[in-house]
XYZ file of C-alpha atoms in Angstrom:
275
model
C 91.075 28.676 39.852
C 88.735 27.854 41.540
C 84.719 29.215 41.684
C 82.565 29.661 44.588
C 79.019 31.330 45.141
C 78.490 34.603 47.789
C 74.737 34.868 48.494
C 75.348 37.304 50.263
C 76.541 39.846 47.332
C 74.965 37.882 45.173
C 77.509 36.623 42.203
C 79.855 34.082 41.469
C 83.609 34.600 42.413
C 86.283 32.638 40.079
C 89.305 32.931 42.351
C 93.717 32.223 41.779
C 94.713 28.701 43.538
C 98.008 28.937 41.910
C 101.314 31.216 42.755
C 99.103 34.187 43.342
C 96.512 32.168 45.502
C 93.346 34.102 46.765
C 93.528 36.733 44.628
C 90.174 37.332 43.128
C 89.875 37.071 39.394
C 86.335 37.875 38.054
C 83.137 38.713 40.599
C 80.086 37.686 37.651
C 76.347 39.138 38.977
C 73.822 36.393 39.557
C 70.228 36.556 39.827
C 68.783 38.147 43.743
C 66.380 35.553 45.732
C 67.204 32.748 43.330
C 69.215 29.309 43.447
C 70.941 29.721 40.087
C 73.108 27.092 38.358
C 76.540 27.373 36.907
C 78.693 25.272 34.806
C 81.793 25.390 33.016
C 82.326 23.785 29.205
C 85.409 21.319 28.989
C 88.029 23.154 27.517
C 87.611 25.984 30.211
C 86.668 28.267 27.963
C 83.498 29.631 28.381
C 81.323 30.095 31.482
C 77.571 29.228 31.686
C 75.074 30.541 34.116
C 72.038 31.672 35.390
C 71.267 35.656 33.980
C 67.492 37.304 34.342
C 65.184 37.349 32.521
C 64.694 33.484 32.777
C 67.994 33.369 30.017
C 71.576 31.750 30.499
C 74.588 33.988 30.145
C 77.637 32.866 28.266
C 81.077 34.228 30.103
C 84.468 34.296 28.482
C 87.139 32.779 30.386
C 89.886 34.641 29.533
C 88.550 37.839 29.349
C 85.181 37.218 32.448
C 83.336 39.711 29.806
C 79.739 38.443 29.000
C 79.225 36.775 25.036
C 75.624 36.706 24.530
C 72.819 35.113 26.764
C 70.526 32.638 25.321
C 66.741 31.059 25.997
C 65.175 34.318 27.816
C 61.853 34.635 28.013
C 61.264 38.251 29.730
C 63.088 41.267 30.685
C 64.971 40.649 33.770
C 63.894 43.030 36.945
C 65.575 45.066 38.439
C 67.263 44.535 42.394
C 68.367 47.183 44.227
C 72.098 45.677 43.659
C 73.242 47.053 40.408
C 73.316 44.752 37.543
C 71.443 42.442 39.620
C 68.110 41.193 38.541
C 65.280 39.243 40.485
C 65.068 36.013 40.472
C 61.632 34.896 39.046
C 60.013 31.583 38.496
C 61.018 31.029 34.528
C 65.079 31.563 35.958
C 67.080 27.942 35.555
C 68.285 26.912 38.169
C 70.012 23.660 37.220
C 72.028 23.414 33.887
C 74.583 21.090 32.713
C 76.888 22.217 29.446
C 77.477 18.800 27.059
C 81.708 18.058 27.342
C 81.777 19.973 23.581
C 80.657 22.831 24.754
C 77.201 23.368 22.006
C 74.793 22.264 23.617
C 73.286 23.089 27.350
C 71.082 20.845 29.046
C 68.784 23.699 31.382
C 65.993 22.997 34.060
C 63.398 26.077 35.125
C 62.513 26.871 38.965
C 58.652 26.694 38.081
C 59.046 23.502 34.382
C 58.095 21.104 37.422
C 60.665 18.371 35.200
C 60.432 19.715 31.661
C 64.465 19.778 30.284
C 65.082 22.622 27.175
C 68.509 21.426 25.830
C 69.460 24.455 24.040
C 72.404 25.006 20.959
C 74.878 27.641 23.408
C 76.111 28.893 19.704
C 73.116 29.781 17.735
C 70.958 29.996 21.134
C 68.143 28.613 19.528
C 66.333 25.577 21.135
C 67.145 21.807 20.232
C 64.764 19.463 21.795
C 62.871 19.054 25.275
C 62.711 16.154 27.909
C 59.184 15.988 29.948
C 59.302 14.097 33.271
C 57.004 14.014 35.583
C 59.726 14.570 38.658
C 59.628 18.038 40.101
C 63.491 18.038 40.281
C 65.215 15.141 37.940
C 68.824 14.617 37.512
C 70.336 15.057 33.727
C 73.982 14.455 33.059
C 75.879 14.062 29.806
C 77.908 11.224 29.129
C 81.920 12.067 28.660
C 81.664 12.210 24.939
C 78.402 14.728 24.434
C 76.864 11.994 22.602
C 74.366 11.418 24.884
C 72.132 12.837 27.595
C 70.797 10.320 30.602
C 67.586 12.272 32.195
C 65.777 10.320 35.508
C 61.834 10.218 36.035
C 62.264 10.013 39.693
C 58.233 9.708 39.600
C 58.506 7.165 36.359
C 61.229 5.277 38.221
C 62.975 5.099 35.258
C 65.963 7.085 33.617
C 66.302 7.994 30.125
C 69.132 8.212 27.271
C 68.755 10.276 24.918
C 71.441 11.514 21.866
C 72.195 14.760 20.600
C 69.012 15.189 18.639
C 66.303 14.548 21.458
C 66.207 11.123 20.261
C 65.737 7.875 22.996
C 68.593 5.975 23.048
C 67.857 3.702 25.252
C 66.037 3.793 29.228
C 65.889 2.246 32.170
C 62.725 1.359 34.337
C 62.951 0.274 38.368
C 59.817 -0.768 39.937
C 58.013 0.701 43.132
C 61.808 3.661 43.734
C 62.652 6.608 42.882
C 65.428 6.931 40.500
C 67.770 9.742 42.296
C 70.961 10.903 40.712
C 72.952 9.565 38.506
C 76.660 10.097 36.397
C 78.268 8.070 33.867
C 81.310 6.438 34.602
C 85.095 7.595 32.953
C 84.430 5.303 29.985
C 80.393 6.447 29.042
C 79.580 2.563 28.788
C 77.433 2.863 32.565
C 75.613 4.503 34.612
C 75.638 4.534 38.639
C 72.250 5.253 40.194
C 70.833 6.090 43.431
C 67.287 4.574 44.036
C 65.482 5.835 46.850
C 62.040 5.090 48.148
C 59.144 6.146 46.315
C 57.381 7.196 50.037
C 58.589 8.362 53.283
C 61.772 7.975 53.988
C 63.330 4.234 54.738
C 66.740 3.201 54.974
C 66.467 0.260 54.289
C 65.313 0.363 50.533
C 68.010 2.600 49.205
C 70.675 1.461 46.936
C 73.121 1.878 44.382
C 73.046 0.164 41.000
C 75.771 0.525 38.079
C 74.227 0.248 34.313
C 75.395 -0.683 31.242
C 72.983 1.360 29.016
C 74.555 0.409 26.558
C 73.527 -3.581 26.734
C 70.503 -2.259 29.159
C 72.143 -5.517 32.095
C 72.181 -4.404 35.417
C 76.075 -4.950 36.396
C 76.455 -4.397 39.620
C 73.893 -3.498 42.689
C 74.840 -2.312 46.003
C 72.227 -2.517 49.235
C 73.448 1.383 51.018
C 71.152 3.611 51.376
C 72.902 6.677 49.141
C 71.640 10.495 47.672
C 74.507 10.789 45.509
C 77.125 7.855 43.791
C 79.794 8.571 41.936
C 82.902 6.904 39.978
C 86.134 7.506 40.082
C 88.157 8.742 37.497
C 89.339 4.904 37.162
C 86.094 3.783 37.083
C 86.984 1.161 39.779
C 85.315 2.535 43.007
C 82.455 4.039 43.653
C 81.451 6.568 46.193
C 78.350 7.038 47.793
C 77.089 10.309 50.009
C 74.155 9.405 52.529
C 71.106 10.147 52.418
C 70.173 13.832 54.535
C 67.692 11.939 56.290
C 70.189 9.206 57.496
C 71.480 9.306 61.267
C 74.675 7.874 60.030
C 76.551 10.818 57.774
C 79.703 8.265 56.286
C 80.612 8.123 52.782
C 81.822 4.731 51.739
C 84.154 3.777 48.934
C 83.083 0.342 47.064
C 85.023 -1.227 44.314
C 82.643 -1.428 41.301
C 83.917 -4.634 39.683
C 83.404 -6.646 42.934
C 80.268 -4.789 44.597
C 82.880 -4.757 48.176
C 82.852 -1.727 50.650
C 86.876 -0.424 50.255
C 86.218 1.984 53.777
C 84.182 4.162 55.239
C 84.360 8.038 55.560
C 82.505 8.972 59.352
C 83.122 12.174 61.682
C 81.509 14.391 59.258
C 79.448 16.994 62.106
C 76.782 18.249 59.416
C 75.589 16.435 56.122
C 77.211 15.494 53.509
C 75.546 17.402 50.523
C 77.752 16.577 47.912
C 81.056 14.381 46.841
C 83.820 14.418 44.415
C 87.120 13.215 43.342
C-alpha cells in the first residue's frame, strides 16, 4: 500500500499497489487550509494523522476506522467539506511516531519550536522539548529509545530518552543545524549544516556524528538540505539546498567520504529523497 495526500479533497488516500493495483483502500479526512502530517507505526497497524482542534487522530490500518484522538486543545471548527474541520494555529504540522508505536512527537503550527511527546495509548503528554527554531527537525532512533531534535538557531542537536531526559548533545557554532536522520544501527546521526544568515553555498556541509561517543566521524563538504543513510549504512544520499542552481542528488561513501555518483537531470527542485 502507498499513502498520498490530496489537497483538492483535503484527505489522505491509501492505495493498493499489489495484485489489485489502483484500488483506493481508504480515504481519510484531513484538516482544511493547513499543512498537516501523517506517520505509520513501525508495524503498519496504526496511522497517526493531524486531526481537528489541535488533536492527533489514530487510525486502525486493518479497518481504517478511527481508534482515538488525543492532544486536542479546542473544539474542531467545521468547514464546507463534510467531516473536515478548518485548520488552526493549534493544529499539528509535523509528527513522528516512535518505532514501538507508543510515543508520538508532534510540532504545532504556532508553537515556534516547542515539541510535545505524547503517549498514544493513554493520550497523556509525556514531556516537552523547547527550542528556538521555528521549524525544528526531530526523529526517533530505530529502536525508539531516543529522540533527536535540532535547535537550528543555537546550532545544536539534542538527544533525549523516552522520559525526556537529555543524554547527549552536539554543538556546532555559527551554522544552522538542519535535517537529521539516524543510521540503520542507531549509533550515528547524519546531519546537514547550513548558514545562519543568507544562503551561502560555501557554508553547507554534511556531518556524520556518533551521538553515543560524541565523536564526529565524517564531514562531507557539500551543501545540502536533506541527508539520509542507506538501509545498509554504507552510503549517504544528499539532496541539495532548494536555492542551489545544481539540483543534483549526490551519493557518498559513509566510511571514506568519497563521492560515488551524482544524479542530475531533475527539471525542478528536489524536495525529498528516500532509499
